[in-house]
mmCIF file of C-alpha atoms in Angstrom:
data_model
loop_
_atom_site.group_PDB
_atom_site.id
_atom_site.type_symbol
_atom_site.label_atom_id
_atom_site.label_comp_id
_atom_site.label_asym_id
_atom_site.label_seq_id
_atom_site.Cartn_x
_atom_site.Cartn_y
_atom_site.Cartn_z
ATOM 1 C CA MET A 885 -6.340 15.930 18.140
ATOM 2 C CA LYS A 886 -5.210 12.785 16.308
ATOM 3 C CA HIS A 887 -7.800 10.589 14.603
ATOM 4 C CA ILE A 888 -8.292 6.827 14.527
ATOM 5 C CA LEU A 889 -10.545 5.657 11.686
ATOM 6 C CA VAL A 890 -12.567 2.427 11.978
ATOM 7 C CA VAL A 891 -13.904 1.005 8.692
ATOM 8 C CA ASP A 892 -16.358 -1.921 8.639
ATOM 9 C CA ASP A 893 -19.594 -2.551 6.777
ATOM 10 C CA GLU A 894 -20.996 -4.519 9.720
ATOM 11 C CA PRO A 895 -22.623 -2.013 12.149
ATOM 12 C CA ARG A 896 -22.206 -4.289 15.173
ATOM 13 C CA THR A 897 -18.439 -4.702 14.673
ATOM 14 C CA ARG A 898 -17.928 -1.070 13.682
ATOM 15 C CA GLU A 899 -19.691 0.276 16.741
ATOM 16 C CA GLY A 900 -18.177 -2.322 19.074
ATOM 17 C CA VAL A 901 -14.631 -1.494 18.030
ATOM 18 C CA SER A 902 -15.201 2.267 18.103
ATOM 19 C CA LYS A 903 -16.871 2.122 21.532
ATOM 20 C CA THR A 904 -13.977 0.119 22.981
ATOM 21 C CA LEU A 905 -11.450 2.558 21.526
ATOM 22 C CA ARG A 906 -13.315 5.600 22.826
ATOM 23 C CA MET A 907 -13.241 4.176 26.342
ATOM 24 C CA TRP A 908 -9.538 3.359 25.997
ATOM 25 C CA ALA A 909 -8.605 6.735 24.434
ATOM 26 C CA SER A 910 -10.311 8.792 27.171
ATOM 27 C CA GLY A 911 -10.483 11.766 24.824
ATOM 28 C CA GLU A 912 -6.826 11.589 23.728
ATOM 29 C CA TYR A 913 -7.812 10.393 20.247
ATOM 30 C CA GLU A 914 -10.859 11.168 18.129
ATOM 31 C CA ILE A 915 -12.472 7.912 16.992
ATOM 32 C CA THR A 916 -14.224 8.173 13.607
ATOM 33 C CA THR A 917 -16.098 5.460 11.700
ATOM 34 C CA ALA A 918 -16.866 4.685 8.067
ATOM 35 C CA GLN A 919 -19.031 1.894 6.658
ATOM 36 C CA SER A 920 -17.130 1.387 3.390
ATOM 37 C CA GLY A 921 -13.717 1.794 1.819
ATOM 38 C CA LYS A 922 -14.999 4.535 -0.466
ATOM 39 C CA GLU A 923 -16.447 6.465 2.465
ATOM 40 C CA ALA A 924 -13.118 6.095 4.277
ATOM 41 C CA LEU A 925 -11.161 7.491 1.302
ATOM 42 C CA LEU A 926 -13.519 10.459 1.042
ATOM 43 C CA TRP A 927 -12.972 11.189 4.723
ATOM 44 C CA LEU A 928 -9.193 10.796 4.389
ATOM 45 C CA ASP A 929 -9.221 13.236 1.484
ATOM 46 C CA GLN A 930 -10.212 15.942 3.974
ATOM 47 C CA HIS A 931 -8.605 14.684 7.195
ATOM 48 C CA ASP A 932 -5.488 12.923 8.495
ATOM 49 C CA ALA A 933 -5.607 9.760 10.582
ATOM 50 C CA CYS A 934 -2.720 8.254 12.516
ATOM 51 C CA LEU A 935 -4.310 4.776 12.539
ATOM 52 C CA LEU A 936 -6.867 2.954 10.424
ATOM 53 C CA LEU A 937 -8.612 -0.292 11.357
ATOM 54 C CA THR A 938 -10.425 -1.902 8.434
ATOM 55 C CA ASP A 939 -12.421 -5.031 7.773
ATOM 56 C CA ILE A 940 -10.916 -7.117 5.004
ATOM 57 C CA ARG A 941 -14.187 -8.155 3.319
ATOM 58 C CA MET A 942 -16.413 -5.253 2.310
ATOM 59 C CA PRO A 943 -18.563 -4.585 -0.775
ATOM 60 C CA GLU A 944 -17.262 -2.343 -3.593
ATOM 61 C CA MET A 945 -13.776 -1.966 -2.073
ATOM 62 C CA ASN A 946 -12.226 -4.562 0.228
ATOM 63 C CA GLY A 947 -9.704 -3.877 2.967
ATOM 64 C CA LEU A 948 -6.675 -4.730 0.826
ATOM 65 C CA GLU A 949 -7.788 -2.365 -1.928
ATOM 66 C CA LEU A 950 -8.330 0.344 0.677
ATOM 67 C CA ALA A 951 -4.864 -0.284 2.164
ATOM 68 C CA GLU A 952 -3.289 -0.030 -1.279
ATOM 69 C CA GLN A 953 -5.040 3.287 -1.969
ATOM 70 C CA ILE A 954 -3.951 4.648 1.403
ATOM 71 C CA THR A 955 -0.267 4.135 0.572
ATOM 72 C CA LYS A 956 -0.681 6.905 -2.045
ATOM 73 C CA LEU A 957 -1.720 9.513 0.548
ATOM 74 C CA PRO A 958 0.755 12.247 1.581
ATOM 75 C CA HIS A 959 0.534 11.143 5.223
ATOM 76 C CA PRO A 960 -0.772 7.553 5.261
ATOM 77 C CA PRO A 961 -1.888 6.111 8.594
ATOM 78 C CA VAL A 962 -0.632 2.811 9.923
ATOM 79 C CA ILE A 963 -3.163 0.033 9.340
ATOM 80 C CA ILE A 964 -4.678 -2.866 11.285
ATOM 81 C CA ILE A 965 -6.719 -5.429 9.337
ATOM 82 C CA LEU A 966 -9.811 -7.051 10.863
ATOM 83 C CA SER A 967 -10.605 -10.468 9.417
ATOM 84 C CA GLY A 968 -12.445 -13.738 9.889
ATOM 85 C CA TYR A 969 -10.636 -17.075 10.160
ATOM 86 C CA SER A 970 -11.292 -17.851 6.486
ATOM 87 C CA ASP A 971 -9.438 -14.650 5.519
ATOM 88 C CA PHE A 972 -6.344 -15.349 7.593
ATOM 89 C CA GLU A 973 -3.897 -16.016 4.734
ATOM 90 C CA TYR A 974 -5.545 -13.265 2.712
ATOM 91 C CA ALA A 975 -4.955 -10.821 5.544
ATOM 92 C CA ARG A 976 -1.288 -11.762 5.780
ATOM 93 C CA SER A 977 -0.769 -10.625 2.194
ATOM 94 C CA ALA A 978 -1.741 -7.119 3.320
ATOM 95 C CA LEU A 979 1.641 -6.731 5.013
ATOM 96 C CA LYS A 980 3.087 -5.467 1.729
ATOM 97 C CA PHE A 981 0.804 -2.413 2.023
ATOM 98 C CA GLY A 982 2.246 -1.371 5.365
ATOM 99 C CA VAL A 983 -0.300 -3.204 7.516
ATOM 100 C CA VAL A 984 1.220 -3.605 10.977
ATOM 101 C CA ASP A 985 -1.196 -6.161 12.449
ATOM 102 C CA TYR A 986 -4.341 -8.163 11.809
ATOM 103 C CA LEU A 987 -6.998 -9.228 14.288
ATOM 104 C CA LEU A 988 -9.302 -12.230 13.979
ATOM 105 C CA LYS A 989 -13.036 -11.836 14.525
ATOM 106 C CA PRO A 990 -14.665 -12.021 16.974
ATOM 107 C CA ILE A 991 -12.224 -9.486 18.371
ATOM 108 C CA GLU A 992 -11.153 -9.697 22.001
ATOM 109 C CA LYS A 993 -11.061 -6.270 23.629
ATOM 110 C CA ASN A 994 -7.666 -6.710 25.277
ATOM 111 C CA LYS A 995 -6.095 -7.885 22.006
ATOM 112 C CA LEU A 996 -7.653 -4.923 20.208
ATOM 113 C CA ILE A 997 -6.122 -2.477 22.677
ATOM 114 C CA GLN A 998 -2.721 -4.202 22.538
ATOM 115 C CA ALA A 999 -2.724 -4.093 18.723
ATOM 116 C CA VAL A 1000 -3.741 -0.415 18.682
ATOM 117 C CA GLU A 1001 -1.038 0.568 21.184
ATOM 118 C CA HIS A 1002 1.578 -1.333 19.178
ATOM 119 C CA ALA A 1003 0.434 0.314 15.927
ATOM 120 C CA LEU A 1004 0.529 3.785 17.474
ATOM 121 C CA GLU A 1005 4.075 3.171 18.704
ATOM 122 C CA LYS A 1006 5.062 2.363 15.116
ATOM 123 C CA GLU A 1007 3.234 5.473 13.884
ATOM 124 C CA ALA A 1008 5.152 7.599 16.399
ATOM 125 C CA ARG A 1009 8.459 6.152 15.165
ATOM 126 C CA ASN A 1010 7.482 6.837 11.552
ATOM 127 C CA GLU A 1011 6.545 10.390 12.486
ATOM 128 C CA GLN A 1012 9.886 10.939 14.199
ATOM 129 C CA ILE A 1013 11.724 9.651 11.135
ATOM 130 C CA ASP A 1014 9.730 12.051 8.937
ATOM 131 C CA LYS A 1015 10.660 14.945 11.228
ATOM 132 C CA MET A 1016 14.344 14.077 11.115
ATOM 133 C CA GLN A 1017 14.247 13.833 7.336
ATOM 134 C CA LYS A 1018 12.803 17.349 7.220
ATOM 135 C CA LEU A 1019 15.484 18.640 9.559
ATOM 136 C CA ILE A 1020 18.574 16.976 8.083
ATOM 137 C CA ASP A 1021 20.198 17.810 4.748
ATOM 138 C CA PHE A 1022 21.313 14.345 3.676
ATOM 139 C CA ARG A 1023 23.795 15.682 1.113
ATOM 140 C CA LEU A 1024 25.593 17.488 3.935
ATOM 141 C CA LEU A 1025 25.367 14.384 6.112
ATOM 142 C CA GLN A 1026 26.882 12.270 3.370
ATOM 143 C CA ALA A 1027 29.667 14.798 2.851
ATOM 144 C CA SER A 1028 30.520 14.815 6.564
ATOM 145 C CA GLN A 1029 30.651 11.003 6.663
ATOM 146 C CA HIS A 1030 33.419 11.038 4.029
ATOM 147 C CA ASN A 1031 35.432 13.809 5.698
ATOM 148 C CA ASN A 1032 38.345 11.513 6.581
ATOM 149 C CA LEU A 1033 38.805 10.656 2.886
ATOM 150 C CA TYR A 1034 39.088 14.239 1.685
ATOM 151 C CA ASN A 1035 42.184 16.079 0.509
ATOM 152 C CA PRO A 1036 43.753 18.126 3.369
ATOM 153 C CA HIS A 1037 42.833 21.355 1.578
ATOM 154 C CA VAL A 1038 39.169 20.320 1.460
ATOM 155 C CA LYS A 1039 39.204 19.301 5.128
ATOM 156 C CA LYS A 1040 40.606 22.708 6.079
ATOM 157 C CA ALA A 1041 38.025 24.425 3.871
ATOM 158 C CA LEU A 1042 35.151 22.599 5.572
ATOM 159 C CA ALA A 1043 36.508 23.546 8.985
ATOM 160 C CA TYR A 1044 36.840 27.168 7.869
ATOM 161 C CA ILE A 1045 33.230 27.204 6.612
ATOM 162 C CA GLU A 1046 32.017 25.765 9.923
ATOM 163 C CA GLU A 1047 33.799 28.508 11.831
ATOM 164 C CA HIS A 1048 32.891 31.443 9.560
ATOM 165 C CA PHE A 1049 29.579 30.571 7.832
ATOM 166 C CA HIS A 1050 27.801 33.294 9.829
ATOM 167 C CA LYS A 1051 30.011 35.922 8.171
ATOM 168 C CA GLN A 1052 30.391 37.035 4.570
ATOM 169 C CA ILE A 1053 32.819 34.522 3.021
ATOM 170 C CA SER A 1054 33.690 33.624 -0.555
ATOM 171 C CA LEU A 1055 35.488 30.889 -2.446
ATOM 172 C CA GLN A 1056 38.405 33.261 -3.072
ATOM 173 C CA GLN A 1057 38.627 34.082 0.623
ATOM 174 C CA VAL A 1058 38.786 30.406 1.590
ATOM 175 C CA ALA A 1059 41.306 29.654 -1.163
ATOM 176 C CA ASP A 1060 43.507 32.499 0.092
ATOM 177 C CA HIS A 1061 43.256 31.110 3.622
ATOM 178 C CA LEU A 1062 44.494 27.641 2.600
ATOM 179 C CA PRO A 1063 46.419 29.039 0.545
ATOM 180 C CA ILE A 1064 45.639 27.500 -2.855
ATOM 181 C CA ASN A 1065 44.744 28.632 -6.368
ATOM 182 C CA ALA A 1066 41.020 29.527 -6.393
ATOM 183 C CA SER A 1067 40.243 27.776 -9.696
ATOM 184 C CA TYR A 1068 41.982 24.591 -8.597
ATOM 185 C CA PHE A 1069 40.256 24.750 -5.210
ATOM 186 C CA SER A 1070 36.835 25.110 -6.879
ATOM 187 C CA VAL A 1071 37.381 21.991 -8.991
ATOM 188 C CA LEU A 1072 38.867 20.012 -6.096
ATOM 189 C CA PHE A 1073 36.044 20.921 -3.710
ATOM 190 C CA LYS A 1074 33.304 19.823 -6.112
ATOM 191 C CA GLU A 1075 35.183 16.678 -7.089
ATOM 192 C CA GLN A 1076 35.473 15.526 -3.468
ATOM 193 C CA THR A 1077 32.205 16.704 -1.892
ATOM 194 C CA GLY A 1078 29.937 16.402 -4.938
ATOM 195 C CA MET A 1079 28.827 20.017 -4.427
ATOM 196 C CA THR A 1080 30.083 23.382 -5.548
ATOM 197 C CA PHE A 1081 31.520 25.629 -2.845
ATOM 198 C CA SER A 1082 28.492 27.915 -3.137
ATOM 199 C CA ASP A 1083 25.999 25.035 -2.892
ATOM 200 C CA TYR A 1084 27.756 23.590 0.155
ATOM 201 C CA LEU A 1085 27.895 26.947 1.938
ATOM 202 C CA THR A 1086 24.220 27.594 1.215
ATOM 203 C CA ARG A 1087 23.143 24.185 2.453
ATOM 204 C CA HIS A 1088 25.299 24.568 5.561
ATOM 205 C CA ARG A 1089 23.705 27.912 6.383
ATOM 206 C CA ILE A 1090 20.164 26.650 5.788
ATOM 207 C CA GLN A 1091 20.865 23.557 7.915
ATOM 208 C CA HIS A 1092 21.822 25.809 10.842
ATOM 209 C CA ALA A 1093 18.799 28.011 10.140
ATOM 210 C CA LYS A 1094 16.463 25.007 10.417
ATOM 211 C CA GLY A 1095 17.997 24.181 13.774
ATOM 212 C CA LEU A 1096 17.353 27.719 15.012
ATOM 213 C CA LEU A 1097 13.807 27.744 13.612
ATOM 214 C CA THR A 1098 12.915 24.564 15.484
ATOM 215 C CA SER A 1099 14.737 25.179 18.765
ATOM 216 C CA THR A 1100 14.519 28.926 19.425
ATOM 217 C CA SER A 1101 12.036 31.798 19.264
ATOM 218 C CA LEU A 1102 14.410 34.028 17.268
ATOM 219 C CA THR A 1103 12.748 35.989 14.476
ATOM 220 C CA VAL A 1104 13.412 35.150 10.835
ATOM 221 C CA THR A 1105 15.445 38.355 10.518
ATOM 222 C CA GLU A 1106 17.589 37.426 13.523
ATOM 223 C CA ILE A 1107 18.155 33.929 12.183
ATOM 224 C CA ALA A 1108 19.101 35.301 8.757
ATOM 225 C CA GLU A 1109 21.801 37.423 10.398
ATOM 226 C CA GLN A 1110 23.089 34.526 12.504
ATOM 227 C CA VAL A 1111 23.606 32.267 9.471
ATOM 228 C CA GLY A 1112 25.350 34.825 7.295
ATOM 229 C CA TYR A 1113 22.667 36.607 5.256
ATOM 230 C CA GLN A 1114 22.617 40.384 5.124
ATOM 231 C CA THR A 1115 18.880 40.614 4.452
ATOM 232 C CA ALA A 1116 15.932 38.516 5.557
ATOM 233 C CA LYS A 1117 14.423 38.853 2.075
ATOM 234 C CA TYR A 1118 17.329 37.043 0.411
ATOM 235 C CA PHE A 1119 17.473 34.454 3.210
ATOM 236 C CA ILE A 1120 13.775 33.650 2.698
ATOM 237 C CA LYS A 1121 14.341 33.321 -1.067
ATOM 238 C CA VAL A 1122 17.226 30.867 -0.593
ATOM 239 C CA PHE A 1123 15.384 28.923 2.117
ATOM 240 C CA ARG A 1124 12.319 28.525 -0.094
ATOM 241 C CA MET A 1125 14.481 27.374 -2.999
ATOM 242 C CA LEU A 1126 15.960 24.520 -0.923
ATOM 243 C CA GLU A 1127 12.997 23.579 1.278
ATOM 244 C CA GLN A 1128 10.025 24.495 -0.977
ATOM 245 C CA THR A 1129 8.549 26.493 1.896
ATOM 246 C CA SER A 1130 9.278 29.716 3.757
ATOM 247 C CA PRO A 1131 11.142 29.791 7.109
ATOM 248 C CA SER A 1132 7.943 30.825 8.927
ATOM 249 C CA GLN A 1133 5.923 28.026 7.319
ATOM 250 C CA TYR A 1134 8.680 25.538 8.126
ATOM 251 C CA ARG A 1135 8.585 26.563 11.800
ATOM 252 C CA GLN A 1136 4.783 26.425 11.889
ATOM 253 C CA GLN A 1137 4.735 22.933 10.404
ATOM 254 C CA TRP A 1138 7.302 21.785 12.945
ATOM 255 C CA LEU A 1139 5.132 23.103 15.765
ATOM 256 C CA GLN A 1140 2.034 21.454 14.319
ATOM 257 C CA ASP A 1141 3.952 18.158 14.303
ATOM 258 C CA GLY A 1142 4.242 18.416 18.079
ATOM 259 C CA GLN A 1143 7.606 20.085 18.593
ATOM 260 C CA LYS A 1144 8.060 22.919 21.090
ATOM 261 C CA ILE A 1145 10.162 26.061 20.977
ATOM 262 C CA GLN A 1146 12.328 26.300 24.090
#
């Protein structure tokens, strides 16, 4: 279950906001409270929150200092600042720390709910962007965007790789297919795509493997075979080298992020 963290040193405000959010959430979100910025950071060290609402004036660590610290977290929540009228301009400066909204005290319940729903929509968009970044190899994407500028030999080579990546292919084999001198082809390919033939082929195979990991229930061994690796052991080694995680861990993380295998 996703968490929303409410941080305020004033018990009345803290409990009022959390009570309103619990009624609104109807069990869909876990509402947690903290009475100081330091307590909030300790909690965030052990848990993830999708949204944080924090008072701007608190002892020891104010809301802006808390927001700045939160930007350093691996998965920072989106933030709503709670402030009094005298803090209005002060609260606006928090926008540089990724704060998506600020509410003036005393807080109207309907405005609180509207701000929370808006913030969660932004959090969902951020999460989707993060997922796409994990799925897409941007070096391959960049290479494909420049395809129309490539030498005809390189264009044909890329098409050949797309058609045969699931088989055992080599630079010499592709050069013979063009046909072109293998040494010249190697230099030309790297010059135009920014990658060696081997690097491109590996990235292309792993890109397809990530698609299969996130959209099918095929085993790692089956996926290894489908993307051109003779053994699952070597496939796992290459996958870990590029993604800093194993294929199984990659799939598990994708599922934990809310995706479903068809």
